[in-house]
Short mmCIF file of C-alpha atoms in Angstrom, two decimals:
data_model
loop_
_atom_site.label_atom_id
_atom_site.label_comp_id
_atom_site.label_asym_id
_atom_site.label_seq_id
_atom_site.Cartn_x
_atom_site.Cartn_y
_atom_site.Cartn_z
CA MET A 1 81.81 134.32 86.84
CA GLY A 2 85.06 136.27 86.79
CA VAL A 3 88.58 135.57 85.59
CA LEU A 4 91.89 136.29 87.27
CA LYS A 5 94.25 138.73 85.59
CA GLY A 6 97.13 137.11 83.76
CA ASP A 7 95.22 133.96 82.91
CA ALA A 8 91.93 134.98 81.35
CA ARG A 9 91.14 131.45 80.18
CA LEU A 10 90.67 129.99 83.65
CA ALA A 11 87.34 130.75 85.29
CA CYS A 12 87.19 132.16 88.82
CA VAL A 13 84.10 130.98 90.69
CA ASP A 14 82.98 132.80 93.83
CA LEU A 15 81.49 130.40 96.42
CA SER A 16 80.36 133.09 98.84
CA ASN A 17 76.70 133.19 99.93
CA PHE A 18 76.57 129.58 98.77
CA ALA A 19 73.06 128.70 99.92
CA GLU A 20 71.51 131.73 98.20
CA ARG A 21 73.60 131.45 95.01
CA LYS A 22 73.71 127.67 94.61
CA HIS A 23 72.02 127.66 91.19
CA GLU A 24 74.35 130.35 89.83
CA ILE A 25 77.46 128.70 91.26
CA THR A 26 76.43 125.30 89.88
CA LYS A 27 76.09 126.76 86.40
CA GLN A 28 79.53 128.38 86.59
CA LEU A 29 81.27 125.28 87.95
CA MET A 30 79.69 123.00 85.35
CA GLU A 31 80.73 125.32 82.56
CA ALA A 32 84.32 125.46 83.82
CA ALA A 33 84.52 121.71 84.48
CA THR A 34 83.10 120.69 81.09
CA THR A 35 85.21 123.09 79.02
CA VAL A 36 88.72 123.70 80.39
CA GLY A 37 88.48 121.34 83.37
CA PHE A 38 90.37 123.70 85.70
CA PHE A 39 89.10 126.69 87.67
CA TYR A 40 89.88 128.99 90.58
CA VAL A 41 87.55 129.37 93.56
CA THR A 42 87.20 132.34 95.90
CA GLY A 43 84.85 132.97 98.80
CA HIS A 44 85.53 129.44 100.06
CA GLY A 45 85.74 130.40 103.73
CA MET A 46 89.30 129.21 104.38
CA SER A 47 91.38 131.96 105.97
CA GLN A 48 94.69 132.98 104.43
CA GLU A 49 96.21 132.62 107.89
CA LYS A 50 95.25 128.92 107.99
CA ILE A 51 96.67 128.34 104.49
CA ASP A 52 99.91 130.21 105.26
CA ARG A 53 100.35 128.25 108.49
CA CYS A 54 99.94 124.98 106.62
CA PHE A 55 102.58 126.02 104.08
CA ALA A 56 105.00 127.00 106.85
CA THR A 57 104.55 123.63 108.55
CA THR A 58 104.98 121.87 105.22
CA GLU A 59 108.27 123.65 104.60
CA LYS A 60 109.45 122.71 108.08
CA ILE A 61 108.61 119.01 107.80
CA LEU A 62 110.09 118.59 104.33
CA ALA A 63 113.29 120.43 105.27
CA MET A 64 114.09 118.11 108.18
CA GLU A 65 117.06 115.81 107.82
CA GLU A 66 115.22 113.03 109.64
CA LYS A 67 112.35 112.32 107.28
CA PRO A 68 108.92 110.90 108.21
CA PRO A 69 108.26 107.19 107.57
CA MET A 70 108.63 106.08 103.97
CA GLN A 71 105.69 105.38 101.72
CA LYS A 72 103.56 102.30 101.97
CA GLN A 73 101.33 101.25 99.11
CA SER A 74 98.29 99.11 98.49
CA PHE A 75 96.08 98.60 95.48
CA ALA A 76 94.02 101.58 96.64
CA TYR A 77 96.43 104.20 97.98
CA ILE A 78 99.97 105.48 98.43
CA LEU A 79 100.82 107.25 101.68
CA GLY A 80 103.95 108.44 103.45
CA TRP A 81 107.14 110.29 102.47
CA SER A 82 108.91 109.87 99.13
CA GLN A 83 111.69 111.42 97.11
CA GLU A 84 112.24 111.34 93.37
CA LYS A 85 115.93 111.67 92.66
CA ILE A 86 117.93 111.48 89.44
CA ALA A 87 121.69 111.30 89.85
CA ALA A 88 122.63 114.95 90.36
CA GLY A 89 119.92 116.03 92.79
CA ALA A 90 116.37 115.81 94.04
CA LEU A 91 113.57 116.68 91.63
CA ARG A 92 110.70 116.40 94.08
CA GLU A 93 109.99 115.45 97.67
CA ALA A 94 106.50 114.71 98.94
CA LEU A 95 104.58 113.64 102.01
CA LEU A 96 101.15 112.11 101.40
CA ILE A 97 98.83 112.01 104.38
CA GLY A 98 95.24 110.95 104.96
CA TYR A 99 92.66 111.27 107.70
CA ASP A 100 93.51 109.66 111.04
CA LEU A 101 92.39 106.20 109.95
CA PRO A 102 94.11 102.77 110.24
CA ARG A 103 95.83 103.18 106.86
CA MET A 104 97.84 106.11 108.31
CA GLU A 105 99.14 104.03 111.23
CA GLY A 106 102.91 104.38 111.54
CA LEU A 107 103.15 107.11 108.90
CA TRP A 108 102.64 110.29 110.92
CA PRO A 109 105.80 112.27 111.78
CA SER A 110 106.47 111.98 115.50
CA GLU A 111 105.58 114.78 117.92
CA LYS A 112 109.31 115.16 118.52
CA GLN A 113 109.98 115.62 114.80
CA CYS A 114 107.30 118.24 114.29
CA PRO A 115 105.14 119.26 117.30
CA GLY A 116 101.46 119.72 116.44
CA PHE A 117 101.85 118.52 112.85
CA LYS A 118 99.14 115.89 112.94
CA GLU A 119 96.53 118.13 114.58
CA GLU A 120 97.26 121.05 112.25
CA MET A 121 97.11 118.97 109.07
CA LEU A 122 93.89 117.23 110.09
CA ASP A 123 92.34 120.62 110.87
CA PHE A 124 93.35 121.81 107.40
CA MET A 125 91.92 118.70 105.75
CA PHE A 126 88.59 119.14 107.53
CA ALA A 127 88.49 122.76 106.34
CA CYS A 128 89.13 121.55 102.80
CA HIS A 129 86.34 119.03 103.23
CA GLU A 130 83.85 121.86 103.73
CA VAL A 131 84.93 123.41 100.41
CA VAL A 132 84.82 120.08 98.62
CA GLN A 133 81.30 119.42 99.86
CA MET A 134 80.08 122.67 98.29
CA ILE A 135 81.72 121.95 94.95
CA MET A 136 80.60 118.32 94.79
CA GLU A 137 77.06 119.30 95.75
CA CYS A 138 77.02 121.61 92.74
CA PHE A 139 78.40 118.90 90.48
CA ALA A 140 75.67 116.54 91.66
CA ARG A 141 73.04 119.17 90.86
CA GLY A 142 74.63 119.83 87.48
CA LEU A 143 74.56 116.13 86.63
CA GLY A 144 70.89 115.84 87.55
CA LEU A 145 71.58 113.88 90.74
CA LYS A 146 70.47 114.47 94.31
CA GLU A 147 72.52 117.15 96.02
CA ASP A 148 73.85 114.72 98.62
CA PHE A 149 74.78 112.05 96.05
CA PHE A 150 78.52 112.26 96.82
CA LYS A 151 78.18 113.05 100.54
CA ASP A 152 78.38 109.52 101.96
CA GLU A 153 81.41 108.69 99.81
CA MET A 154 83.31 111.66 101.27
CA ARG A 155 82.72 111.04 104.99
CA PRO A 156 86.08 111.80 106.67
CA HIS A 157 85.62 109.15 109.38
CA HIS A 158 84.58 106.33 107.07
CA GLU A 159 87.13 103.52 107.24
CA ASP A 160 87.32 103.33 103.44
CA ASN A 161 87.82 107.07 102.92
CA MET A 162 90.64 107.53 100.41
CA THR A 163 91.04 111.30 100.68
CA SER A 164 94.68 112.33 100.90
CA MET A 165 96.69 115.53 101.08
CA ASN A 166 99.88 115.72 99.09
CA LEU A 167 102.57 118.03 100.50
CA ASN A 168 105.01 118.59 97.63
CA MET A 169 108.36 120.35 97.54
CA TYR A 170 110.31 120.99 94.35
CA PRO A 171 113.91 121.77 95.44
CA SER A 172 115.97 124.33 93.56
CA THR A 173 117.80 122.95 90.52
CA GLU A 174 120.47 125.62 90.73
CA GLY A 175 123.93 124.09 90.50
CA HIS A 176 122.60 120.70 89.37
CA THR A 177 122.67 119.08 85.95
CA PHE A 178 119.95 116.64 85.03
CA PRO A 179 119.82 114.28 82.05
CA PRO A 180 117.66 115.20 79.04
CA GLY A 181 114.01 114.46 79.61
CA ALA A 182 114.21 114.58 83.43
CA GLN A 183 110.90 115.73 84.92
CA ARG A 184 109.89 116.87 88.37
CA ILE A 185 106.68 114.95 87.85
CA TRP A 186 105.40 113.27 84.72
CA SER A 187 102.45 114.50 82.70
CA HIS A 188 99.29 112.94 84.08
CA THR A 189 95.57 113.25 84.57
CA ASP A 190 94.38 113.14 88.18
CA TYR A 191 92.06 110.16 88.59
CA GLU A 192 90.29 111.53 91.66
CA ALA A 193 86.90 113.21 91.58
CA LEU A 194 88.41 116.58 92.50
CA THR A 195 91.81 118.10 93.31
CA LEU A 196 92.20 121.27 95.38
CA LEU A 197 95.54 122.94 94.69
CA PHE A 198 97.03 125.54 97.02
CA GLN A 199 100.16 127.52 96.26
CA LYS A 200 101.91 130.47 97.86
CA PRO A 201 101.56 133.91 96.21
CA GLY A 202 104.47 134.46 93.84
CA ASP A 203 105.42 130.79 93.67
CA LYS A 204 104.93 128.79 90.52
CA CYS A 205 104.56 125.05 90.80
CA TYR A 206 101.97 123.66 88.45
CA SER A 207 101.14 123.30 84.80
CA CYS A 208 97.84 122.25 83.31
CA THR A 209 96.62 121.70 79.80
CA SER A 210 93.27 121.88 78.10
CA PRO A 211 92.34 121.09 74.48
CA SER A 212 93.04 124.71 73.57
CA ALA A 213 95.71 125.95 75.95
CA CYS A 214 98.63 125.13 78.20
CA TYR A 215 99.17 126.91 81.51
CA CYS A 216 102.78 126.58 82.61
CA MET A 217 104.22 127.17 86.05
CA ALA A 218 107.36 125.89 87.80
CA PRO A 219 109.04 125.13 91.22
CA GLY A 220 107.55 125.74 94.66
CA TYR A 221 105.62 124.14 97.48
CA ARG A 222 102.36 122.51 96.66
CA LEU A 223 99.54 121.41 98.92
CA ARG A 224 97.28 119.08 97.08
CA ARG A 225 94.10 117.68 98.54
CA LEU A 226 92.51 114.72 96.79
CA PRO A 227 88.99 113.74 97.80
CA LEU A 228 87.15 110.47 97.19
#
């Protein structure tokens, strides 16, 4: 298990040759998850081209003047576009999307607004699903459960699937004055089973804490995929 330069306290787990290295990878993931709770993964099989294309589309959709449909909420999920704004300017804009299930009805941007958006985002989510399956299989093994314990709960086409992808944008604060205590997003613990976080090289857009350390980053675009 390696570490990335500049942040030696976060583990970097290589998922390549997964079938042959499953025992080793499970051990590394369990160690990272039960100590710090955050980790990097490499060798996941998602091309940089696919990730870059998703970021470019995200920037395009969030920069449009005509925004996608506003959020709708239920006891189980929040989906759609939202903006958090405090007086002098926007702190964060986000579009939450799910698989092409009934709960997403009326929330997709139109083909006129952003051609190919729906197909591209669903393709990205299915690619993420492959990564998630590997990680959750290891967690099941590490917990002494059957390898496929989480599999049924993560089926993309199941009508109760609550997986969502969060497309976040943190606009520049240059030239704006915000009241004391204003936050782009409040401190929180993700309640999902697993969060995959993607960010563009050079951008900073996330901060995480562990019992022994705080990792601080700042504005940028954020693709967040939340399974289960």
